[in-house]
PDB file of C-alpha atoms and ligand atoms in Angstrom:
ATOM      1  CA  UNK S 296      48.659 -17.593 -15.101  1.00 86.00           C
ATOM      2  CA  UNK S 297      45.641 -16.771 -17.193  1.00 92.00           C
ATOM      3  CA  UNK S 298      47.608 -15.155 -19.578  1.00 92.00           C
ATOM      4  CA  UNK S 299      50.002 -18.815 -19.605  1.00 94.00           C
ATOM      5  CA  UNK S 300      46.328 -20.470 -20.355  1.00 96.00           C
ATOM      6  CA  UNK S 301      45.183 -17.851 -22.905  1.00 95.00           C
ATOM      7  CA  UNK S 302      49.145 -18.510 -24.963  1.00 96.00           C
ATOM      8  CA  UNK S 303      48.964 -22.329 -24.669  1.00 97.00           C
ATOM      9  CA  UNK S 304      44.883 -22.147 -25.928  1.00 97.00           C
ATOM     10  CA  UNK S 305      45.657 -20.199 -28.921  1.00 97.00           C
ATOM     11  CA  UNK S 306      48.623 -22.154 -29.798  1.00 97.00           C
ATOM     12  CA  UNK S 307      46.729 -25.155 -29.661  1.00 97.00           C
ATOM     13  CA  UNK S 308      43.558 -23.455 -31.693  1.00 96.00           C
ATOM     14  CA  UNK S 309      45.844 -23.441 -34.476  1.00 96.00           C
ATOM     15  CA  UNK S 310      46.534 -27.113 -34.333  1.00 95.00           C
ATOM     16  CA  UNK S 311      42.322 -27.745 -34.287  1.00 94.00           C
ATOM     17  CA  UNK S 312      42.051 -28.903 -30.672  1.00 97.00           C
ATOM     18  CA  UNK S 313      39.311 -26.303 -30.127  1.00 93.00           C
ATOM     19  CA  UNK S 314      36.648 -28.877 -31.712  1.00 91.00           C
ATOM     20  CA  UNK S 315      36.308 -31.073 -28.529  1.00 95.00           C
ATOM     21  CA  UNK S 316      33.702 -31.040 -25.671  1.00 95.00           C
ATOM     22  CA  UNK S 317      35.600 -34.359 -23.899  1.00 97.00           C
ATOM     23  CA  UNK S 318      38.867 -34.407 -22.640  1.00 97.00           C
ATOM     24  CA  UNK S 319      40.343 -37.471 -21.172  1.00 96.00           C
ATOM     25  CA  UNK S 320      43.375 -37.763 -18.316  1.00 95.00           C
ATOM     26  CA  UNK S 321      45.404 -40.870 -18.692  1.00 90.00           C
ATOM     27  CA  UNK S 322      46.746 -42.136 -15.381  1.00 83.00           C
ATOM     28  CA  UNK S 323      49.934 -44.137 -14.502  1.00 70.00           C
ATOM     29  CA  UNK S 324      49.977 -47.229 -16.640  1.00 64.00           C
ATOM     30  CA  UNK S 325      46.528 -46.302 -18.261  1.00 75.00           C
ATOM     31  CA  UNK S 326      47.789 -44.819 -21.444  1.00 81.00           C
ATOM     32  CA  UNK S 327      46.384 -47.684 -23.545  1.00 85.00           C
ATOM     33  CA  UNK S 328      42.574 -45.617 -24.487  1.00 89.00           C
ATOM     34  CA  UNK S 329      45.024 -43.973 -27.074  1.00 89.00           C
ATOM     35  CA  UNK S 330      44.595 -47.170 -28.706  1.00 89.00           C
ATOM     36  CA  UNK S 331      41.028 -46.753 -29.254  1.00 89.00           C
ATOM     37  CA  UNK S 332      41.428 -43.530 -30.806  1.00 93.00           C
ATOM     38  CA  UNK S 333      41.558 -42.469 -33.835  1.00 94.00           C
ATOM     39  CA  UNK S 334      44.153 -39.632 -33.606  1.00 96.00           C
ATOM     40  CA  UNK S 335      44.269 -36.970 -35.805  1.00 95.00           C
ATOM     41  CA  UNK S 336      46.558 -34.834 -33.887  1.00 95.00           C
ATOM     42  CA  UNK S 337      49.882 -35.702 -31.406  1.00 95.00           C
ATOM     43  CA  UNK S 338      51.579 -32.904 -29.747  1.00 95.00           C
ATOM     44  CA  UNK S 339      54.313 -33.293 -27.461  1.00 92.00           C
ATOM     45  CA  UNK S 340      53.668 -31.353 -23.917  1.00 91.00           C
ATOM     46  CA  UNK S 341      57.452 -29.769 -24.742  1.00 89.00           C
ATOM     47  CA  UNK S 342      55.964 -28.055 -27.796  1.00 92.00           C
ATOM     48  CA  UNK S 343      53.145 -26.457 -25.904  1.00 94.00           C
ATOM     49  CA  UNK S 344      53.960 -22.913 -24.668  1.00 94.00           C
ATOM     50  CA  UNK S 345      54.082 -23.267 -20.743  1.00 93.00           C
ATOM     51  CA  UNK S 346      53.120 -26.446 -20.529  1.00 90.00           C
ATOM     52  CA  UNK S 347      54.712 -28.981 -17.839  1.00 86.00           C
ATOM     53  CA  UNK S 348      56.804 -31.628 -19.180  1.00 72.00           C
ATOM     54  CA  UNK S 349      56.011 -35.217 -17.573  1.00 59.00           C
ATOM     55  CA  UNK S 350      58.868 -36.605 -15.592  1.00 60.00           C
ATOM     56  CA  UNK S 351      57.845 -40.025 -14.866  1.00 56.00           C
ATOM     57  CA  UNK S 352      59.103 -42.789 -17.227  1.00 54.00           C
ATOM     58  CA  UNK S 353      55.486 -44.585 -17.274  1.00 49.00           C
ATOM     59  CA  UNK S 354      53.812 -41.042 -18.521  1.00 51.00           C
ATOM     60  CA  UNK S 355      54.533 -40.417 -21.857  1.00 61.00           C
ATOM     61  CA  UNK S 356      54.017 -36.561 -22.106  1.00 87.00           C
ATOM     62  CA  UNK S 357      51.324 -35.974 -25.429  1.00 91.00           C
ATOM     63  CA  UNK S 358      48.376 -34.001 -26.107  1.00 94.00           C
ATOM     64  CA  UNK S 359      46.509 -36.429 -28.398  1.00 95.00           C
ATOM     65  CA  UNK S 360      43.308 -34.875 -30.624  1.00 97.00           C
ATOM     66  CA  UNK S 361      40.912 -37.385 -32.304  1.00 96.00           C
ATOM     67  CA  UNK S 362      37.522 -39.082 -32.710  1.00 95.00           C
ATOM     68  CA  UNK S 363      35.999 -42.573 -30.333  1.00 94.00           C
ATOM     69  CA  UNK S 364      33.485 -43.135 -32.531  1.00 92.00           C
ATOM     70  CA  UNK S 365      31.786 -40.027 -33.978  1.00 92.00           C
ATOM     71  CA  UNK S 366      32.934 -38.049 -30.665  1.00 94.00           C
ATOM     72  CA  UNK S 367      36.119 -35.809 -30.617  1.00 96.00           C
ATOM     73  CA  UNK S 368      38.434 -36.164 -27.781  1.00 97.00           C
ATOM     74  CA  UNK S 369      41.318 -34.777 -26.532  1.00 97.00           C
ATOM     75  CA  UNK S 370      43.465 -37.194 -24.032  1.00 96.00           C
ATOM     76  CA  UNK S 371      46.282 -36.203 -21.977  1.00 94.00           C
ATOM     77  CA  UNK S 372      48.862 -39.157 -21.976  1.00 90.00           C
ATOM     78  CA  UNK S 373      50.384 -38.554 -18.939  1.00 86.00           C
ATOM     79  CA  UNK S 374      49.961 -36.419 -16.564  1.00 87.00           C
ATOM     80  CA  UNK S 375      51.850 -33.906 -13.732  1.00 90.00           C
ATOM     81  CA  UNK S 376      51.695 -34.925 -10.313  1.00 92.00           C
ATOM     82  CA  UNK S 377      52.907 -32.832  -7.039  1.00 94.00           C
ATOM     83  CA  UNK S 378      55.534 -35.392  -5.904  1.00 93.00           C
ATOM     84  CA  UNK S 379      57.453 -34.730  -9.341  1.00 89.00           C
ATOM     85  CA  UNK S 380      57.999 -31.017  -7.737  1.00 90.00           C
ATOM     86  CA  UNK S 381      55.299 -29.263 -10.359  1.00 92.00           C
ATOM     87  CA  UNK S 382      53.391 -26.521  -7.902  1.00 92.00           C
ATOM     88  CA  UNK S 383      49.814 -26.908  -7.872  1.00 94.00           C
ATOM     89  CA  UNK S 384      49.351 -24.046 -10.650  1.00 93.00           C
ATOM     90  CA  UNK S 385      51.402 -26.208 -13.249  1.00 93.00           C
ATOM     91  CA  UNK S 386      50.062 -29.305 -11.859  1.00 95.00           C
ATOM     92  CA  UNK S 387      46.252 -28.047 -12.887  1.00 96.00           C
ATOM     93  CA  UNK S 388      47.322 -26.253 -15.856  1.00 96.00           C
ATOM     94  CA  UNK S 389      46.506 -28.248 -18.655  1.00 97.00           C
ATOM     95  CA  UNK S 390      43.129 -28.646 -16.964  1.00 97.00           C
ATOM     96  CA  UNK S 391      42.321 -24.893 -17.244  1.00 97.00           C
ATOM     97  CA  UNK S 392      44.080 -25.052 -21.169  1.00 97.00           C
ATOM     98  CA  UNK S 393      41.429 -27.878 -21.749  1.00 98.00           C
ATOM     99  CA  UNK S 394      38.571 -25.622 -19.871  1.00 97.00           C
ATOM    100  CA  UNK S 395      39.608 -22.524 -22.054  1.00 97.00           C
ATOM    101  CA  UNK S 396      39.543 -24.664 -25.469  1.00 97.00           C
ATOM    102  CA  UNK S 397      36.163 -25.333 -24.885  1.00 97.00           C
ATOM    103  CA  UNK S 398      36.114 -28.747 -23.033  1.00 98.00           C
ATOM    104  CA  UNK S 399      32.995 -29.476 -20.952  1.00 97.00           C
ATOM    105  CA  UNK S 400      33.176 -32.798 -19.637  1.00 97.00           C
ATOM    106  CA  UNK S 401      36.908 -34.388 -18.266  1.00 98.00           C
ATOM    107  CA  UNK S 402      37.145 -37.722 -17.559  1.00 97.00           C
ATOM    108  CA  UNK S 403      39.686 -39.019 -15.207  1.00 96.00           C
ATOM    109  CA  UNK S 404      41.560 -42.190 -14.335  1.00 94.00           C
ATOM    110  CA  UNK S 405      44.233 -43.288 -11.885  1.00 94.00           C
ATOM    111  CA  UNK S 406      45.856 -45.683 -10.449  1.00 92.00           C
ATOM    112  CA  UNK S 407      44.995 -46.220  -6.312  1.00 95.00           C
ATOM    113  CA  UNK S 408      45.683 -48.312  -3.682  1.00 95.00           C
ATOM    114  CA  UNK S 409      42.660 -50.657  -1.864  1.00 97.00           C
ATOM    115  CA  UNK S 410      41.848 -50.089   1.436  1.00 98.00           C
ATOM    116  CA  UNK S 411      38.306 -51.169   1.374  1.00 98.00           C
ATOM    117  CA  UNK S 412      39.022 -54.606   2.594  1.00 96.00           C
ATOM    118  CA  UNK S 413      35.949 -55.895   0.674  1.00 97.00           C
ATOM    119  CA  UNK S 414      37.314 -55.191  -2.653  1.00 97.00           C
ATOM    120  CA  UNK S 415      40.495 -56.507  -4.544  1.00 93.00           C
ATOM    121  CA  UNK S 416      43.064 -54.919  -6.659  1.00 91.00           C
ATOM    122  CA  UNK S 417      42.825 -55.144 -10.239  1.00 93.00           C
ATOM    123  CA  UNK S 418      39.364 -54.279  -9.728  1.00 95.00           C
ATOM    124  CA  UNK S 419      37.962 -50.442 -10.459  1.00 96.00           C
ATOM    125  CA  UNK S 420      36.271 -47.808  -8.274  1.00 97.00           C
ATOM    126  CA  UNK S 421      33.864 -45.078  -9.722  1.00 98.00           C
ATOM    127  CA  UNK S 422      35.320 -41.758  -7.252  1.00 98.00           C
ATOM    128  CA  UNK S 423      32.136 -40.413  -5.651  1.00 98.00           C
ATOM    129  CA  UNK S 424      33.654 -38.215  -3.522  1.00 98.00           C
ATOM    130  CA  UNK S 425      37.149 -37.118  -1.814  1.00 98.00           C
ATOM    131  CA  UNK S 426      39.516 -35.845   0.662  1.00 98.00           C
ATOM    132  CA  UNK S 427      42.410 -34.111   0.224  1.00 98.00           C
ATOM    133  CA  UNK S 428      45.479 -34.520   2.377  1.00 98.00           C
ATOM    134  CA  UNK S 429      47.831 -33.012  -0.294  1.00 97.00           C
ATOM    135  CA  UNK S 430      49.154 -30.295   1.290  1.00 93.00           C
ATOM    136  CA  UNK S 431      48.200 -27.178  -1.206  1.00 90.00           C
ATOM    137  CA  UNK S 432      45.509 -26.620  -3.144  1.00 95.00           C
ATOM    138  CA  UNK S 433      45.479 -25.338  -6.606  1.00 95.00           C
ATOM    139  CA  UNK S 434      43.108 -22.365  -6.091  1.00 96.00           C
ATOM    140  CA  UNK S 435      45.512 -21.248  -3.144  1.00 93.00           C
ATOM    141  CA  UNK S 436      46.699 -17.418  -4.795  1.00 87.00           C
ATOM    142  CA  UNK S 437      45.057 -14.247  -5.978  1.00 71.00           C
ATOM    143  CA  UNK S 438      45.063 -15.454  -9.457  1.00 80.00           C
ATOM    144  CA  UNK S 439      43.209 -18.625  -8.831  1.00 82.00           C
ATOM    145  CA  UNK S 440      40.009 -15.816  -8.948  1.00 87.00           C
ATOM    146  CA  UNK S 441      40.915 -15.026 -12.951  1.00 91.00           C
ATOM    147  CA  UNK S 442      39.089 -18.997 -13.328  1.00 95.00           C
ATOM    148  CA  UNK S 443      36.347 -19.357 -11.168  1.00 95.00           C
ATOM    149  CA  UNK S 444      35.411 -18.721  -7.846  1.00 94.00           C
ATOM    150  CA  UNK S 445      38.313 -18.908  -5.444  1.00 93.00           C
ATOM    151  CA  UNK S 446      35.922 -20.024  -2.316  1.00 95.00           C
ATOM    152  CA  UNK S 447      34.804 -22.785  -5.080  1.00 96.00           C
ATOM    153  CA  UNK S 448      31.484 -25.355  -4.163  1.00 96.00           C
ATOM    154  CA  UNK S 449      32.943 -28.742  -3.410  1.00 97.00           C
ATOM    155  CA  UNK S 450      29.175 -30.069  -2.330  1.00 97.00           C
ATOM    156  CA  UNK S 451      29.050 -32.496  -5.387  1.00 97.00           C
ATOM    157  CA  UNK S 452      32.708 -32.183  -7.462  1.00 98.00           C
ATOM    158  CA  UNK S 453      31.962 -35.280  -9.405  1.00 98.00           C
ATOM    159  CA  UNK S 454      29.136 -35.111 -12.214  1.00 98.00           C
ATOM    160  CA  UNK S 455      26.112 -37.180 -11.321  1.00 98.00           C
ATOM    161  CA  UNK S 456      25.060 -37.310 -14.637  1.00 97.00           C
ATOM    162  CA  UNK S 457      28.095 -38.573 -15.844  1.00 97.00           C
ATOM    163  CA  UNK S 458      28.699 -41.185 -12.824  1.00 98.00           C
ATOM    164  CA  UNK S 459      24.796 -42.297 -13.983  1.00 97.00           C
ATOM    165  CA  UNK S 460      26.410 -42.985 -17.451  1.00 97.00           C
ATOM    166  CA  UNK S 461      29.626 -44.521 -15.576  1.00 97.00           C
ATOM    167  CA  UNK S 462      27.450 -47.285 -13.988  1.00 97.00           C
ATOM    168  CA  UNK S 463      25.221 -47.673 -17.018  1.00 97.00           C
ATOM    169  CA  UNK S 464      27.596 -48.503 -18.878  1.00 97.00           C
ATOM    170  CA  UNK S 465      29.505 -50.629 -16.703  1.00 97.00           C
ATOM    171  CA  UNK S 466      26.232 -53.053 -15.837  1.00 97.00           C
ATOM    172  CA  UNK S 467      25.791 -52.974 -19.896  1.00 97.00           C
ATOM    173  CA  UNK S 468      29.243 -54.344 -20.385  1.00 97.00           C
ATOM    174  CA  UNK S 469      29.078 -56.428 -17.187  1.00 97.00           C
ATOM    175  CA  UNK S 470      32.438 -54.997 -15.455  1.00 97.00           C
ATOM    176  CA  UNK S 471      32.438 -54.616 -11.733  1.00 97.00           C
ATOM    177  CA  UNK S 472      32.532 -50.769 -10.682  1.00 97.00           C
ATOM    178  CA  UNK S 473      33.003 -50.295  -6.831  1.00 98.00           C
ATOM    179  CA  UNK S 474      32.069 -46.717  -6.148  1.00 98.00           C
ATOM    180  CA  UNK S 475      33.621 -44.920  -3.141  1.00 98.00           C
ATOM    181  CA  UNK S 476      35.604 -42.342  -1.615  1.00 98.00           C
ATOM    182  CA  UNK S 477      39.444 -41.692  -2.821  1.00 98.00           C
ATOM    183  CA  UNK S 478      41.812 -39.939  -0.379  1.00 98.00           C
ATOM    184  CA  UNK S 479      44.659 -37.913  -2.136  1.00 98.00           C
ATOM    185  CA  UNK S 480      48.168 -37.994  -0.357  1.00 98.00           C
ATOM    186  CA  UNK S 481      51.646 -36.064  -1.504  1.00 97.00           C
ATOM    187  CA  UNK S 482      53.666 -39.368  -2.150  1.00 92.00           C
ATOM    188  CA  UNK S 483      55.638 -39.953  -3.541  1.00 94.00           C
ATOM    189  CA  UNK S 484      56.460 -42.507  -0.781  1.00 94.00           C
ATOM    190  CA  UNK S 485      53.771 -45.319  -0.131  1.00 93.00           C
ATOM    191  CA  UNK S 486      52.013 -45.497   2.984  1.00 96.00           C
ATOM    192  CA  UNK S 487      53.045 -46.886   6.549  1.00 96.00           C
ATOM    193  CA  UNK S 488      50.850 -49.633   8.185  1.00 97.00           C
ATOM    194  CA  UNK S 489      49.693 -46.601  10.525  1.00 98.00           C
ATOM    195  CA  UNK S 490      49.049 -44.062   8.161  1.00 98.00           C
ATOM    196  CA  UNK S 491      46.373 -46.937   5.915  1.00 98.00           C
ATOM    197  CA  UNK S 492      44.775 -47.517   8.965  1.00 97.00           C
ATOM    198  CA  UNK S 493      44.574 -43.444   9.603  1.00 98.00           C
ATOM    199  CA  UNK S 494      42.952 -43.086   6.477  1.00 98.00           C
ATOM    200  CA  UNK S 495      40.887 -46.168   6.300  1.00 97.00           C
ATOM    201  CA  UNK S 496      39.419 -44.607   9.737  1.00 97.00           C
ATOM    202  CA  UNK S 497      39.401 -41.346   8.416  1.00 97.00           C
ATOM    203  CA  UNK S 498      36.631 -42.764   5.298  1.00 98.00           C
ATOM    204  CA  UNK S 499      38.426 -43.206   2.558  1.00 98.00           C
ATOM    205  CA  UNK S 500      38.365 -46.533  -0.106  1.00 98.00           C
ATOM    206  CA  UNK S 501      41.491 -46.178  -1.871  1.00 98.00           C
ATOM    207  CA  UNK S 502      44.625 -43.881  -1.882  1.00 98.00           C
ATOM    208  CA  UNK S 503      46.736 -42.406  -4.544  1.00 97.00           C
ATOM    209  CA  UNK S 504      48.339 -39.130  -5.489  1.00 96.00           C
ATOM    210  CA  UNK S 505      46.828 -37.554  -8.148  1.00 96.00           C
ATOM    211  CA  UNK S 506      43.605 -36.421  -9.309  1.00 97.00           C
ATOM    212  CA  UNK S 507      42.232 -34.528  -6.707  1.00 98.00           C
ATOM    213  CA  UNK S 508      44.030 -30.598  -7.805  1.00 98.00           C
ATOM    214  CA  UNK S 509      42.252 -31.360 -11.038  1.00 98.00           C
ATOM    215  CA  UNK S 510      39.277 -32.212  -9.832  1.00 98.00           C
ATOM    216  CA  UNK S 511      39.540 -28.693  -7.999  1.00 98.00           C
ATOM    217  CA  UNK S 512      40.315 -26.883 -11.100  1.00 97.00           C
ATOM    218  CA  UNK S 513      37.529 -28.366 -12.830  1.00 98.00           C
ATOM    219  CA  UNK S 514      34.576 -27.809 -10.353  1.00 98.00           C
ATOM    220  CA  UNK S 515      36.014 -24.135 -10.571  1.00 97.00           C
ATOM    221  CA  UNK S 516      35.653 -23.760 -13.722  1.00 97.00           C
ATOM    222  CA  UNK S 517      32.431 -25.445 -14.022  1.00 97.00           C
ATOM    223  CA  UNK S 518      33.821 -28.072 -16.146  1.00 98.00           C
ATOM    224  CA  UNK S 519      32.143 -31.438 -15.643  1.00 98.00           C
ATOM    225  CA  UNK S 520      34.345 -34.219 -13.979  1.00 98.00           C
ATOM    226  CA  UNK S 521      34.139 -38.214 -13.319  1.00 97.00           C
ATOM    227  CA  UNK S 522      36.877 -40.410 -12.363  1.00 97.00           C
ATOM    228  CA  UNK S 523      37.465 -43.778 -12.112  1.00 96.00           C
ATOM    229  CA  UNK S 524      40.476 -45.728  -9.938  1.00 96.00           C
ATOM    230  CA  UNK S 525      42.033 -49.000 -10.976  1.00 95.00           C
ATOM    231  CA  UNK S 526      43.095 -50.554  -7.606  1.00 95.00           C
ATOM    232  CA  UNK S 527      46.506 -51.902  -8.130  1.00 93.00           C
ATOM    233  CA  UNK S 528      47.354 -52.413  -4.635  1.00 92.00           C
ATOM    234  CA  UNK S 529      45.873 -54.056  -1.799  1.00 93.00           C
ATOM    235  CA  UNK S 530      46.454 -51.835   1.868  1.00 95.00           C
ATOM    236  CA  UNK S 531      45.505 -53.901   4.504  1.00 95.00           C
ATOM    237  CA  UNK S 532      47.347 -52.652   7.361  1.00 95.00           C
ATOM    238  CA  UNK S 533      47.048 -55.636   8.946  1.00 95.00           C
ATOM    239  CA  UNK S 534      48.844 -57.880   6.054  1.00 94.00           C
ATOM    240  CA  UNK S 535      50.829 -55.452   4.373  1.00 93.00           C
ATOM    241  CA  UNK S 536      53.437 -56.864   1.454  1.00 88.00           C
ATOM    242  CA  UNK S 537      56.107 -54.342   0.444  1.00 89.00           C
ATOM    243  CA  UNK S 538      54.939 -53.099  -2.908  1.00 81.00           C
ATOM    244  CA  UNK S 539      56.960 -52.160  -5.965  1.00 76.00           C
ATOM    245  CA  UNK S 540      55.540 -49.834  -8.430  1.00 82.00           C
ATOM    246  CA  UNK S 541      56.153 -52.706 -11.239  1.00 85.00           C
ATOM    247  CA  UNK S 542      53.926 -54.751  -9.809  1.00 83.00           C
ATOM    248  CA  UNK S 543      51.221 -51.528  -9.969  1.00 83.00           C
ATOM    249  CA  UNK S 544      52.173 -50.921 -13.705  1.00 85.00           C
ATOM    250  CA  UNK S 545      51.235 -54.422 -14.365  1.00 87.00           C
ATOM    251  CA  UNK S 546      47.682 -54.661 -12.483  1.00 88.00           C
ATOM    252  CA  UNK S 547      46.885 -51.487 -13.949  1.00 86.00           C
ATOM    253  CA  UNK S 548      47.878 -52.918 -17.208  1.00 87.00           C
ATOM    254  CA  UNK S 549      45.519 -55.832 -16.246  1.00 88.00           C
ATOM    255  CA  UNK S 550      42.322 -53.612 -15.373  1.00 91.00           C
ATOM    256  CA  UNK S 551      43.149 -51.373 -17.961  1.00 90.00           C
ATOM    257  CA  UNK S 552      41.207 -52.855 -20.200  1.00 91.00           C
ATOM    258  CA  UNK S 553      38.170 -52.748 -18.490  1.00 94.00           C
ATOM    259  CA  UNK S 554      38.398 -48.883 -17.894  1.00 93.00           C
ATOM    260  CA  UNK S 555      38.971 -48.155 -21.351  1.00 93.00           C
ATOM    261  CA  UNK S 556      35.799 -50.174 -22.929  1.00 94.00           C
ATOM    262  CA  UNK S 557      33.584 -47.969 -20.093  1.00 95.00           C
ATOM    263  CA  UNK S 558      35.094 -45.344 -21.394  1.00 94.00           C
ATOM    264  CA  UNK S 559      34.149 -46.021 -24.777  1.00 94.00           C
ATOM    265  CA  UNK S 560      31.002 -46.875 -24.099  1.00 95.00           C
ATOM    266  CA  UNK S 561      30.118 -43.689 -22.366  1.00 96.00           C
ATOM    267  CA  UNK S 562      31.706 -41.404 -24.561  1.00 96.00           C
ATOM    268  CA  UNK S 563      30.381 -42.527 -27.870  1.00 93.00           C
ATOM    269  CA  UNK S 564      26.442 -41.870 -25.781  1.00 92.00           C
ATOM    270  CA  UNK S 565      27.314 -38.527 -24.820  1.00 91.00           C
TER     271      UNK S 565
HETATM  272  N1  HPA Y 177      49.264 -45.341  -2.000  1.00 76.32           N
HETATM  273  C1  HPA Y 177      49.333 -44.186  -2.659  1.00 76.32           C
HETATM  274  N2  HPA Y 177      49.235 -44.094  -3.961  1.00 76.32           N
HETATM  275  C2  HPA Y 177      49.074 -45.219  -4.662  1.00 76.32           C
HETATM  276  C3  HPA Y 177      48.996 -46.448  -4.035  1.00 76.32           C
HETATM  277  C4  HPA Y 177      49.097 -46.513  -2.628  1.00 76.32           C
HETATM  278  O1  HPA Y 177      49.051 -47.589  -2.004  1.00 76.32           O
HETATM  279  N3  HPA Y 177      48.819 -47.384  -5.007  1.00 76.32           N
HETATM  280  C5  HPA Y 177      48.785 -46.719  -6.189  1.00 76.32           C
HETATM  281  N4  HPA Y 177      48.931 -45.407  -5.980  1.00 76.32           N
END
C-alpha cells in the first residue's frame, strides 16, 4: 500500500500538487466550493496511478489544485465510500496520497441525516466527535503500521483549533453551526424506524456513511481534520417520510452554500 501512496505522490509531484498544506473532501451534492476556486490544475481520479474511480453519478471523480484567496488547495470532488464495494484501504487512499504530498490540515464535508430532533435539515453540524458502526476499519492490516500508529489515539480526532476557526467564522458570517456527534453506518440502504431510534439512544446527532475511515487515516497520520455535515434529512423515528436521495441532492444543494462561504472564510485565515 505504501508503495501505491509513494507512485500516486510522485505522479502527482509532477503535476505541482505538492505546494498545498489544505486539502478539501467534497461530499455528495457538495461539489460546488470548486466554484470558488481558482483552479490551476484538474486531474481525473482515472489518470492517477492506483487511485479509486468514483462510482456514484452525484461524485464527479477530480483531483482539483488551486488557490481560495492567497491559500493553495487541493479538493477532492467526489469521494469513495464503502457501500460502492471500495475496501477500506482504497476507500482512505487518497487521504494518505494527500498526507504524503505534504497536506496538513483536511477539511471534510458530508451529507447526514438529522436525528437531533431539535435541529432541521438543510441546516449544518460542526462533527465534534464520532462512532463508528461501519463494519472495518481502515487501519485493520499489517500495513496500516507503514502510516502511523496502528493502535492510533482517537481521544480528540477532530482539530480543536480548527473547529475554533469553524465557529469563528460561522458567528462572523452569521450561519447557524449545530455541533454534535455523527454516527457512521455501511449503507447504502437508509435506516429503519428502529435502527434511528438505536442510534439516537446510542448518542449520536446525525447519520451518514462516509467520513469516518478518513477521519481514521488522518488522526494516524497526524494530519489535522474538521468536518462539517449538511443535514439533508430529517430521522424522527417517530414521523418518518420515505426519503429519496433527490430530495437529499437538493437540500444539500440548498445548504451548500452556507458550507462553502465557512469554508472560505476559514481557509483564507489559516
Ligand atoms: N442515513 C444515512 N446516511 C445518510 C442519511 C441517512 O438518513 N441522510 C444522508 N445520508
Amino acid at each position: 500500500m505504501l508503495e501505491k501512496v509513494e507512485e500516486a505522490c510522485a505522479f502527482l509531484k509532477n503535476h505541482g500538487y505538492d505546494q498545498a498544506s489544505i486539502a478539501i473532501i467534497l461530499g455528495t451534492g457538495l461539489g460546488g466550493l470548486v466554484n470558488e476556486i481558482n483552479i490551476e490544475k484538474s486531474i481525473d481520479y482515472k489518470d492517477i496511478p492506483y487511485f479509486p474511480i468514483s462510482t456514484v453519478e452525484s461524485h464527479s471523480g477530480k483531483l482539483i489544485l488551486g488557490t481560495i484567496g492567497s491559500k493553495k488547495v487541493i479538493a477532492m470532488q467526489g469521494r469513495f465510500h464503502y457501500y460502492e464495494g471500495y475496501s477500506m484501504d482504497q476507500v482512505v487512499f487518497p487521504v494518505r496520497v494527500l498526507k504524503w504530498l505534504g497536506v496538513s490540515s483536511l477539511f471534510i464535508s458530508n451529507a447526514a441525516g438529522c436525528m437531533n430532533l431539535t435541529w432541521n435539515k438543510g441546516e449544518l453540524m460542526l462533527i465534534t466527535d464520532h462512532i463508528n458502526l461501519q463494519p472495518e476499519n481502515p487501519l485493520r492490516g499489517v500495513d496500516s503500521g507503514k502510516f502511523g500508529p496502528i493502535f492510533t489515539d482517537m481521544s480528540e480526532p477532530y482539530d480543536p483549533e480548527l473547529n475554533d476557526k469553524i465557529m469563528v467564522a460561522a458567528n462572523k458570517l452569521d450561519i447557524l453551526l449545530n455541533k454534535g456527534v455523527y454516527v457512521a453506518v455501511p449503507g447504502p440502504s437508509l435506516e429503519t424506524k428502529a435502527e434511528y431510534r438505536f442510534l439516537r439512544n446510542a448518542g449520536a446527532d446525525v447519520v451518514g456513511m462516509s467520513t469516518v475511515p478518513e477521519v481514521i487515516a488522518a488522526n494516524q497520520m497526524g494530519l489535522r481534520v474538521a468536518a462539517i455535515s449538511v443535514l439533508t434529512d430529517d430521522c424522527d423515528p417517530d414521523n418518518l417520510q420515505p426519503i429519496n436521495i433527490q430530495e437529499i441532492l437538493e437540500t444539500a444543494a440548498i445548504a451548500e452554500k452556507s458550507l462553502i462561504s465557512i469554508i472560505k472564510e476559514v481557509v483564507v485565515s489559516m
